[in-house]
Tab-separated table of C-alpha atoms and ligand atoms in Angstrom:
chain	number	residue	atom	x	y	z
A	1	UNK	CA	-0.097	-0.061	0.178
A	2	UNK	CA	1.646	3.182	-1.058
A	3	UNK	CA	1.205	6.288	1.005
A	4	UNK	CA	-1.431	8.685	0.753
A	5	UNK	CA	-0.713	11.729	-1.702
A	6	UNK	CA	-3.135	14.679	-1.799
A	7	UNK	CA	-4.078	15.170	-5.551
A	8	UNK	CA	-5.866	18.684	-6.218
A	9	UNK	CA	-8.588	18.578	-9.130
A	10	UNK	CA	-6.329	21.415	-10.446
A	11	UNK	CA	-3.293	23.247	-9.387
A	12	UNK	CA	-2.986	26.753	-10.459
A	13	UNK	CA	0.328	27.136	-8.400
A	14	UNK	CA	1.986	24.627	-10.657
A	15	UNK	CA	0.918	26.318	-13.745
A	16	UNK	CA	2.106	29.755	-12.869
A	17	UNK	CA	5.235	28.938	-10.987
A	18	UNK	CA	7.491	28.837	-14.337
A	19	UNK	CA	5.838	31.996	-15.638
A	20	UNK	CA	5.729	33.961	-12.410
A	21	UNK	CA	8.420	36.524	-13.515
A	22	UNK	CA	6.815	37.337	-17.117
A	23	UNK	CA	3.273	37.543	-15.221
A	24	UNK	CA	4.885	40.173	-12.767
A	25	UNK	CA	6.765	41.967	-15.684
A	26	UNK	CA	3.119	41.934	-17.926
A	27	UNK	CA	1.185	43.395	-14.717
A	28	UNK	CA	4.196	45.893	-13.665
A	29	UNK	CA	3.775	47.061	-17.479
A	30	UNK	CA	0.326	48.159	-16.822
A	31	UNK	CA	1.016	49.568	-13.858
A	32	UNK	CA	3.387	51.787	-15.374
A	33	UNK	CA	1.599	52.782	-18.351
A	34	UNK	CA	-1.690	53.365	-16.184
A	35	UNK	CA	-3.938	52.403	-19.078
A	36	UNK	CA	-6.185	50.420	-16.882
A	37	UNK	CA	-9.517	50.507	-19.031
A	38	UNK	CA	-8.996	49.260	-22.682
A	39	UNK	CA	-5.543	49.779	-22.480
A	40	UNK	CA	-2.776	48.655	-24.964
A	41	UNK	CA	-2.819	45.202	-23.509
A	42	UNK	CA	-6.340	44.539	-24.606
A	43	UNK	CA	-5.948	45.288	-28.127
A	44	UNK	CA	-2.575	43.040	-28.237
A	45	UNK	CA	-4.508	40.413	-27.048
A	46	UNK	CA	-7.305	40.409	-28.828
A	47	UNK	CA	-5.113	40.304	-31.865
A	48	UNK	CA	-3.323	37.376	-30.601
A	49	UNK	CA	-6.311	35.565	-29.345
A	50	UNK	CA	-8.137	36.200	-33.181
A	51	UNK	CA	-4.967	34.852	-34.776
A	52	UNK	CA	-4.745	31.975	-32.567
A	53	UNK	CA	-8.263	30.824	-33.046
A	54	UNK	CA	-8.189	31.886	-37.025
A	55	UNK	CA	-10.779	34.793	-36.949
A	56	UNK	CA	-10.764	38.332	-38.155
A	57	UNK	CA	-11.645	39.811	-34.810
A	58	UNK	CA	-11.733	39.092	-31.053
A	59	UNK	CA	-13.399	41.628	-28.527
A	60	UNK	CA	-12.429	41.288	-25.211
A	61	UNK	CA	-15.407	41.319	-22.623
A	62	UNK	CA	-15.781	40.875	-18.734
A	63	UNK	CA	-16.960	37.497	-18.489
A	64	UNK	CA	-17.747	34.386	-20.517
A	65	UNK	CA	-21.430	34.779	-19.693
A	66	UNK	CA	-21.138	38.204	-20.858
A	67	UNK	CA	-19.502	37.004	-24.291
A	68	UNK	CA	-22.429	34.835	-24.951
A	69	UNK	CA	-25.036	37.260	-24.285
A	70	UNK	CA	-23.279	40.325	-26.180
A	71	UNK	CA	-22.713	38.101	-29.247
A	72	UNK	CA	-26.473	36.829	-29.077
A	73	UNK	CA	-27.249	40.590	-29.265
A	74	UNK	CA	-24.864	41.712	-31.710
A	75	UNK	CA	-26.365	39.179	-34.201
A	76	UNK	CA	-29.635	40.402	-33.404
A	77	UNK	CA	-31.156	37.960	-31.040
A	78	UNK	CA	-34.265	39.665	-29.280
A	79	UNK	CA	-36.654	39.440	-26.544
A	80	UNK	CA	-38.939	36.621	-27.622
A	81	UNK	CA	-36.896	34.673	-29.791
A	82	UNK	CA	-36.253	31.045	-29.216
A	83	UNK	CA	-32.542	29.776	-29.017
A	84	UNK	CA	-31.813	26.295	-28.934
A	85	UNK	CA	-28.655	24.876	-26.634
A	86	UNK	CA	-27.776	21.497	-25.277
A	87	UNK	CA	-29.329	20.111	-21.956
A	88	UNK	CA	-26.037	19.130	-20.612
A	89	UNK	CA	-24.131	22.595	-20.220
A	90	UNK	CA	-22.906	24.648	-17.145
A	91	UNK	CA	-25.981	27.151	-16.469
A	92	UNK	CA	-24.322	30.200	-17.874
A	93	UNK	CA	-25.296	29.165	-21.303
A	94	UNK	CA	-28.850	29.201	-20.456
A	95	UNK	CA	-28.696	32.331	-18.122
A	96	UNK	CA	-26.947	34.118	-20.721
A	97	UNK	CA	-29.935	33.451	-23.224
A	98	UNK	CA	-32.135	34.392	-20.584
A	99	UNK	CA	-30.591	37.553	-20.147
A	100	UNK	CA	-31.424	38.663	-23.645
A	101	UNK	CA	-34.904	38.179	-23.048
A	102	UNK	CA	-35.039	35.313	-25.526
A	103	UNK	CA	-36.135	31.577	-24.461
A	104	UNK	CA	-33.778	28.814	-24.212
A	105	UNK	CA	-35.180	25.552	-25.994
A	106	UNK	CA	-32.878	22.493	-24.900
A	107	UNK	CA	-32.052	19.737	-26.829
A	108	UNK	CA	-30.445	16.283	-25.401
A	109	UNK	CA	-27.110	15.109	-26.147
A	110	UNK	CA	-25.115	12.383	-27.941
A	111	UNK	CA	-24.052	10.317	-24.603
A	112	UNK	CA	-21.069	9.198	-26.134
A	113	UNK	CA	-19.542	12.875	-26.668
A	114	UNK	CA	-22.028	14.686	-24.306
A	115	UNK	CA	-22.612	17.614	-27.137
A	116	UNK	CA	-25.825	18.598	-28.638
A	117	UNK	CA	-27.317	15.849	-30.651
A	118	UNK	CA	-27.713	17.296	-34.232
A	119	UNK	CA	-31.014	15.633	-35.007
A	120	UNK	CA	-32.593	16.416	-31.424
A	121	UNK	CA	-31.233	20.138	-32.392
A	122	UNK	CA	-33.077	19.957	-35.779
A	123	UNK	CA	-36.262	18.542	-33.965
A	124	UNK	CA	-36.375	21.726	-31.703
A	125	UNK	CA	-36.446	23.865	-34.046
A	126	UNK	CA	-39.729	26.200	-34.390
A	127	UNK	CA	-40.860	29.194	-36.584
A	128	UNK	CA	-39.517	31.331	-33.320
A	129	UNK	CA	-36.089	29.812	-33.448
A	130	UNK	CA	-33.659	32.491	-34.370
A	131	UNK	CA	-30.110	31.184	-33.105
A	132	UNK	CA	-28.387	27.941	-31.630
A	133	UNK	CA	-25.453	27.854	-28.901
A	134	UNK	CA	-23.821	24.285	-29.432
A	135	UNK	CA	-21.405	23.823	-26.210
A	136	UNK	CA	-18.003	22.489	-27.043
A	137	UNK	CA	-18.343	20.743	-23.394
A	138	UNK	CA	-15.227	19.329	-21.278
A	139	UNK	CA	-13.019	20.203	-24.188
A	140	UNK	CA	-14.236	18.302	-26.915
A	141	UNK	CA	-15.777	20.518	-30.113
A	142	UNK	CA	-19.194	19.382	-30.926
A	143	UNK	CA	-20.074	17.997	-34.515
A	144	UNK	CA	-20.058	21.658	-35.566
A	145	UNK	CA	-20.252	20.743	-39.347
A	146	UNK	CA	-23.603	18.771	-38.635
A	147	UNK	CA	-24.943	21.691	-36.334
A	148	UNK	CA	-23.997	24.275	-38.964
A	149	UNK	CA	-25.818	22.555	-41.549
A	150	UNK	CA	-29.042	22.418	-39.482
A	151	UNK	CA	-28.433	26.003	-38.731
A	152	UNK	CA	-27.877	27.161	-42.251
A	153	UNK	CA	-30.786	24.743	-43.576
A	154	UNK	CA	-33.203	27.039	-41.120
A	155	UNK	CA	-31.362	30.361	-41.345
A	156	UNK	CA	-30.238	30.365	-37.963
A	157	UNK	CA	-27.358	32.410	-36.063
A	158	UNK	CA	-24.642	30.396	-34.561
A	159	UNK	CA	-22.871	31.205	-31.321
A	160	UNK	CA	-20.332	28.698	-29.990
A	161	UNK	CA	-20.088	28.360	-26.308
A	162	UNK	CA	-16.100	27.525	-26.471
A	163	UNK	CA	-15.631	28.360	-23.005
A	164	UNK	CA	-14.219	25.038	-22.412
A	165	UNK	CA	-12.420	24.486	-25.659
A	166	UNK	CA	-9.484	26.944	-26.127
A	167	UNK	CA	-7.391	25.439	-28.981
A	168	UNK	CA	-9.434	22.418	-29.610
A	169	UNK	CA	-9.762	21.700	-33.249
A	170	UNK	CA	-12.523	20.049	-35.312
A	171	UNK	CA	-10.988	18.594	-38.757
A	172	UNK	CA	-7.847	20.724	-37.915
A	173	UNK	CA	-9.647	23.956	-37.494
A	174	UNK	CA	-10.112	25.571	-34.097
A	175	UNK	CA	-13.158	25.413	-32.426
A	176	UNK	CA	-14.561	29.428	-32.163
A	177	UNK	CA	-14.078	29.601	-35.741
A	178	UNK	CA	-17.174	27.945	-37.314
A	179	UNK	CA	-20.198	29.990	-36.036
A	180	UNK	CA	-20.957	33.333	-36.694
A	181	UNK	CA	-19.423	33.932	-33.409
A	182	UNK	CA	-17.822	32.158	-30.546
A	183	UNK	CA	-17.902	32.643	-26.631
A	184	UNK	CA	-14.757	32.193	-24.555
A	185	UNK	CA	-14.440	32.363	-20.754
A	186	UNK	CA	-10.876	33.014	-18.854
A	187	UNK	CA	-12.158	31.910	-15.611
A	188	UNK	CA	-8.933	31.106	-13.859
A	189	UNK	CA	-9.154	27.049	-14.025
A	190	UNK	CA	-10.057	27.241	-17.804
A	191	UNK	CA	-7.600	26.143	-20.092
A	192	UNK	CA	-6.572	29.764	-20.935
A	193	UNK	CA	-7.312	31.227	-17.662
A	194	UNK	CA	-7.068	34.652	-16.384
A	195	UNK	CA	-6.383	35.834	-12.691
A	196	UNK	CA	-9.732	36.527	-12.220
A	197	UNK	CA	-12.729	36.948	-14.432
A	198	UNK	CA	-12.385	37.656	-18.260
A	199	UNK	CA	-13.964	36.536	-21.721
A	200	UNK	CA	-13.796	37.079	-25.539
A	201	UNK	CA	-15.703	36.604	-28.609
A	202	UNK	CA	-14.571	35.631	-31.728
A	203	UNK	CA	-16.128	36.435	-35.200
A	204	UNK	CA	-15.297	36.883	-38.876
A	205	UNK	CA	-18.114	39.484	-39.074
A	206	UNK	CA	-16.694	43.177	-39.195
A	207	UNK	CA	-20.400	44.762	-38.392
A	208	UNK	CA	-20.672	42.601	-35.405
A	209	UNK	CA	-17.458	43.095	-33.951
A	210	UNK	CA	-18.060	46.985	-34.369
A	211	UNK	CA	-21.209	46.381	-32.717
A	212	UNK	CA	-19.535	44.253	-29.744
A	213	UNK	CA	-17.132	47.137	-29.222
A	214	UNK	CA	-19.958	49.506	-28.585
A	215	UNK	CA	-21.831	47.000	-26.478
A	216	UNK	CA	-19.085	46.060	-23.929
A	217	UNK	CA	-18.643	50.032	-23.367
A	218	UNK	CA	-21.847	51.968	-22.736
A	219	UNK	CA	-22.681	51.891	-26.787
A	220	UNK	CA	-19.780	54.608	-26.730
A	221	UNK	CA	-18.232	55.510	-30.009
A	222	UNK	CA	-16.529	58.760	-29.210
A	223	UNK	CA	-16.147	59.780	-25.248
A	224	UNK	CA	-19.466	60.738	-23.888
A	225	UNK	CA	-21.124	60.110	-26.954
A	226	UNK	CA	-23.175	56.745	-26.936
A	227	UNK	CA	-24.654	55.519	-30.250
A	228	UNK	CA	-26.467	52.496	-28.695
A	229	UNK	CA	-27.621	51.387	-25.374
A	230	UNK	CA	-24.849	48.912	-24.086
A	231	UNK	CA	-23.299	47.638	-20.904
A	232	UNK	CA	-20.075	48.008	-19.130
A	233	UNK	CA	-18.280	44.626	-19.734
A	234	UNK	CA	-14.613	45.363	-20.925
A	235	UNK	CA	-11.768	42.823	-20.628
A	236	UNK	CA	-9.703	44.060	-17.933
A	237	UNK	CA	-6.139	45.443	-19.081
A	238	UNK	CA	-4.247	43.621	-16.114
A	239	UNK	CA	-6.079	40.235	-17.335
A	240	UNK	CA	-5.522	40.819	-20.747
A	241	UNK	CA	-1.784	41.483	-20.211
A	242	UNK	CA	-1.434	38.066	-18.128
A	243	UNK	CA	-3.653	36.391	-21.067
A	244	UNK	CA	-0.830	37.282	-23.423
A	245	UNK	CA	1.845	35.796	-21.253
A	246	UNK	CA	0.007	32.715	-21.014
A	247	UNK	CA	-1.302	32.214	-24.570
A	248	UNK	CA	2.003	31.043	-25.994
A	249	UNK	CA	1.901	28.279	-23.661
A	250	UNK	CA	-1.657	27.088	-24.389
A	251	UNK	CA	-0.950	24.607	-27.136
A	252	UNK	CA	1.649	22.722	-24.793
A	253	UNK	CA	-0.561	22.706	-21.735
A	254	UNK	CA	-3.122	21.061	-24.140
A	255	UNK	CA	-0.784	18.459	-25.560
A	256	UNK	CA	-0.025	17.594	-21.936
A	257	UNK	CA	-3.699	17.314	-20.738
A	258	UNK	CA	-3.916	15.185	-23.767
A	259	UNK	CA	-0.838	12.953	-22.887
A	260	UNK	CA	-2.493	12.613	-19.463
A	261	UNK	CA	-6.096	11.407	-20.830
A	262	UNK	CA	-4.303	8.902	-22.714
A	263	UNK	CA	-2.540	7.658	-19.579
A	264	UNK	CA	-5.708	7.633	-17.404
A	265	UNK	CA	-7.581	5.806	-20.139
A	266	UNK	CA	-5.035	3.136	-20.414
A	267	UNK	CA	-5.106	2.521	-16.533
A	268	UNK	CA	-8.947	2.743	-16.176
A	269	UNK	CA	-10.437	1.344	-19.364
A	270	UNK	CA	-12.693	-1.741	-18.762
A	271	UNK	CA	-13.037	-0.383	-14.956
A	272	UNK	CA	-15.049	2.558	-15.576
A	273	UNK	CA	-16.367	4.182	-19.097
A	274	UNK	CA	-13.623	6.439	-19.988
A	275	UNK	CA	-14.170	9.729	-22.115
A	276	UNK	CA	-14.729	8.955	-25.880
A	277	UNK	CA	-12.686	11.171	-28.236
A	278	UNK	CA	-14.732	11.430	-31.519
A	279	UNK	CA	-12.948	11.019	-34.750
A	280	UNK	CA	-11.643	14.291	-36.450
A	281	UNK	CA	-12.178	16.205	-33.009
A	282	UNK	CA	-9.078	17.351	-31.000
A	283	UNK	CA	-10.278	16.676	-27.278
A	284	UNK	CA	-8.407	19.216	-25.110
A	285	UNK	CA	-9.726	17.696	-21.798
A	286	UNK	CA	-10.541	20.730	-20.047
A	287	UNK	CA	-12.330	18.041	-17.967
A	288	UNK	CA	-11.468	13.944	-17.689
A	289	UNK	CA	-14.744	12.790	-17.078
A	290	UNK	CA	-15.565	9.267	-16.523
A	291	UNK	CA	-18.749	7.118	-15.806
A	292	UNK	CA	-19.767	4.803	-13.325
A	293	UNK	CA	-23.041	3.485	-12.022
A	294	UNK	CA	-21.751	3.691	-8.346
A	295	UNK	CA	-20.498	7.381	-8.574
A	296	UNK	CA	-21.381	8.932	-5.427
A	297	UNK	CA	-19.440	6.092	-3.459
A	298	UNK	CA	-16.523	6.365	-5.763
A	299	UNK	CA	-16.230	9.762	-5.187
A	300	UNK	CA	-16.603	9.204	-1.332
A	301	UNK	CA	-13.850	6.843	-1.372
A	302	UNK	CA	-11.498	8.893	-3.373
A	303	UNK	CA	-12.024	11.664	-1.151
A	304	UNK	CA	-10.778	9.655	1.824
A	305	UNK	CA	-7.779	8.837	-0.283
A	306	UNK	CA	-7.330	12.747	-0.704
A	307	UNK	CA	-8.024	12.733	-4.327
A	308	UNK	CA	-10.251	15.663	-5.261
A	309	UNK	CA	-12.927	15.326	-7.979
A	310	UNK	CA	-16.027	17.187	-9.337
A	311	UNK	CA	-19.292	16.647	-10.831
A	312	UNK	CA	-20.106	18.765	-14.166
A	313	UNK	CA	-22.852	19.029	-13.407
A	314	UNK	CA	-24.865	17.038	-10.705
A	315	UNK	CA	-28.317	18.960	-11.574
A	316	UNK	CA	-29.016	19.307	-15.151
A	317	UNK	CA	-30.144	22.778	-16.342
A	318	UNK	CA	-33.761	21.681	-16.993
A	319	UNK	CA	-34.237	20.294	-13.310
A	320	UNK	CA	-32.542	23.649	-11.479
A	321	UNK	CA	-35.091	25.619	-9.510
A	322	UNK	CA	-33.784	28.769	-11.410
A	323	UNK	CA	-35.081	27.184	-14.498
A	324	UNK	CA	-38.660	26.004	-13.272
A	325	UNK	CA	-40.333	28.700	-15.731
A	326	UNK	CA	-38.977	26.989	-18.832
A	327	UNK	CA	-41.489	24.318	-18.099
A	328	UNK	CA	-39.447	20.981	-18.349
A	329	UNK	CA	-39.713	18.075	-16.092
A	330	UNK	CA	-37.617	14.879	-15.314
A	331	UNK	CA	-37.309	12.370	-18.146
A	332	UNK	CA	-37.451	15.053	-20.866
A	333	UNK	CA	-33.765	14.688	-21.818
A	334	UNK	CA	-32.949	11.254	-20.624
A	335	UNK	CA	-29.217	11.145	-21.972
A	336	UNK	CA	-28.502	14.300	-20.103
A	337	UNK	CA	-30.309	13.080	-16.810
A	338	UNK	CA	-28.390	9.454	-16.958
A	339	UNK	CA	-24.833	11.113	-17.532
A	340	UNK	CA	-25.586	13.651	-14.557
A	341	UNK	CA	-26.172	10.667	-12.230
A	342	UNK	CA	-23.006	8.917	-13.560
A	343	UNK	CA	-20.236	11.327	-14.251
A	344	UNK	CA	-17.161	12.159	-12.316
A	345	UNK	CA	-14.241	14.343	-13.216
A	346	UNK	CA	-10.881	13.377	-11.921
A	347	UNK	CA	-7.937	15.896	-11.580
A	348	UNK	CA	-6.798	16.975	-14.685
A	349	UNK	CA	-4.332	19.832	-15.468
A	350	UNK	CA	-1.210	19.989	-17.424
A	351	UNK	CA	1.408	19.771	-14.585
A	352	UNK	CA	-0.144	16.602	-13.445
A	353	UNK	CA	2.630	13.946	-12.794
A	354	UNK	CA	2.755	10.599	-13.711
A	355	UNK	CA	2.824	9.572	-10.086
A	356	UNK	CA	-0.406	11.646	-9.685
A	357	UNK	CA	-2.077	9.796	-12.616
A	358	UNK	CA	-0.881	6.161	-11.210
A	359	UNK	CA	-2.078	7.172	-7.623
A	360	UNK	CA	-5.516	8.705	-9.001
A	361	UNK	CA	-6.192	5.352	-11.231
A	362	UNK	CA	-4.926	3.085	-8.536
A	363	UNK	CA	-7.324	4.826	-6.110
A	364	UNK	CA	-10.215	4.643	-8.503
A	365	UNK	CA	-9.511	0.356	-8.791
A	366	UNK	CA	-8.921	0.235	-5.245
A	367	UNK	CA	-12.574	1.657	-4.739
A	368	UNK	CA	-13.911	-1.081	-6.626
A	369	UNK	CA	-15.530	1.500	-9.201
A	370	UNK	CA	-16.927	-0.835	-11.708
B	401	LIG	C1	-19.695	25.905	-20.569
B	401	LIG	C2	-19.401	27.499	-19.982
B	401	LIG	N1	-20.331	28.604	-20.597
B	401	LIG	C3	-20.187	29.683	-20.143
B	401	LIG	C4	-19.461	29.906	-18.932
B	401	LIG	C5	-19.512	31.086	-18.365
B	401	LIG	O1	-18.148	31.951	-18.259
B	401	LIG	P1	-17.887	32.748	-16.995
B	401	LIG	O2	-17.653	32.030	-15.764
B	401	LIG	O3	-16.585	33.555	-17.434
B	401	LIG	O4	-18.999	33.848	-17.032
B	401	LIG	C6	-18.658	28.771	-18.449
B	401	LIG	C7	-17.789	28.802	-17.725
B	401	LIG	O5	-17.986	29.300	-16.239
B	401	LIG	C8	-18.688	27.297	-19.155
B	401	LIG	O6	-18.041	26.449	-18.621
């Protein structure tokens, strides 16, 4: 029996230690310039991120939530419109649709990849449907070409929720470069995370990018001249400077996560259901999610062995109290509900060591997870 080892769910200290000096210098640069609101570092990072994703524009905003809301508004989604999204997502996707005044309509997932099922998406479309928000959940791109085909047939706006998929590729192209626009979050634990809140919208559409620049800053075109009603949701200049330091490391961090996933799956396969990476899709494992019938027992046993885990997400959106007015009930989305009862996210971050992976895998085996 090996000694107990604490394995955290994520370890941001391990990520920051090797780049601490660069981060300090970047922060000091902003402090010395004093351009704290929409300063030079924001424009610089927007250019770098657009080039990374492969879009003409990137517009930095306050959060991933705001990125979804503002993208929907920039593409003309209005109160009363219906917007279809996956039943299995983080609540922000749905609350951002509600914030626009639109009605979220949910569609069940493909149980293999946890992404919206394109056939169920098609079945959810009504004459009032205006947009679709596919979610690249856990770091695996959705079948975006199938989603785009359905959307184009019905003349729908597509806003990708890429909050968990920075750098993931579908047939060689980055998630976030397929839809009319895409929303990213820089919540600290994301694959590309800030030291606080942050978000960005990528798009090829010149008019939407200009509109987003107004919307995020009180509709202001020239100081104290306001063209449209907007909000205050600007990517913080200090965060942009930090993100510019981190972005060149992202592909390397994602490659490390992919290696860790292979190592986990080799050790765990047969004992629990391991993640399915669909053909043509490069999963960047924002989360490494296993499935087992005895999920709660397994989580408790891992806790006693000091392995931190998470459940993403224990209560599906349609069964959340906050979404009662949408009128859904238990049984409406069987694949989502089955996954919610079985999923467990294991520790996953680029700096995970072989010893930690071995320890976690052995602990899952010892817990009798099958
Ligand atoms: C799928 C998804 N959408 C949206 C968001 C919202 O991002 P934020 O927390 O930056 O508002 C998140 C992350 O938190 C997310 O995981």
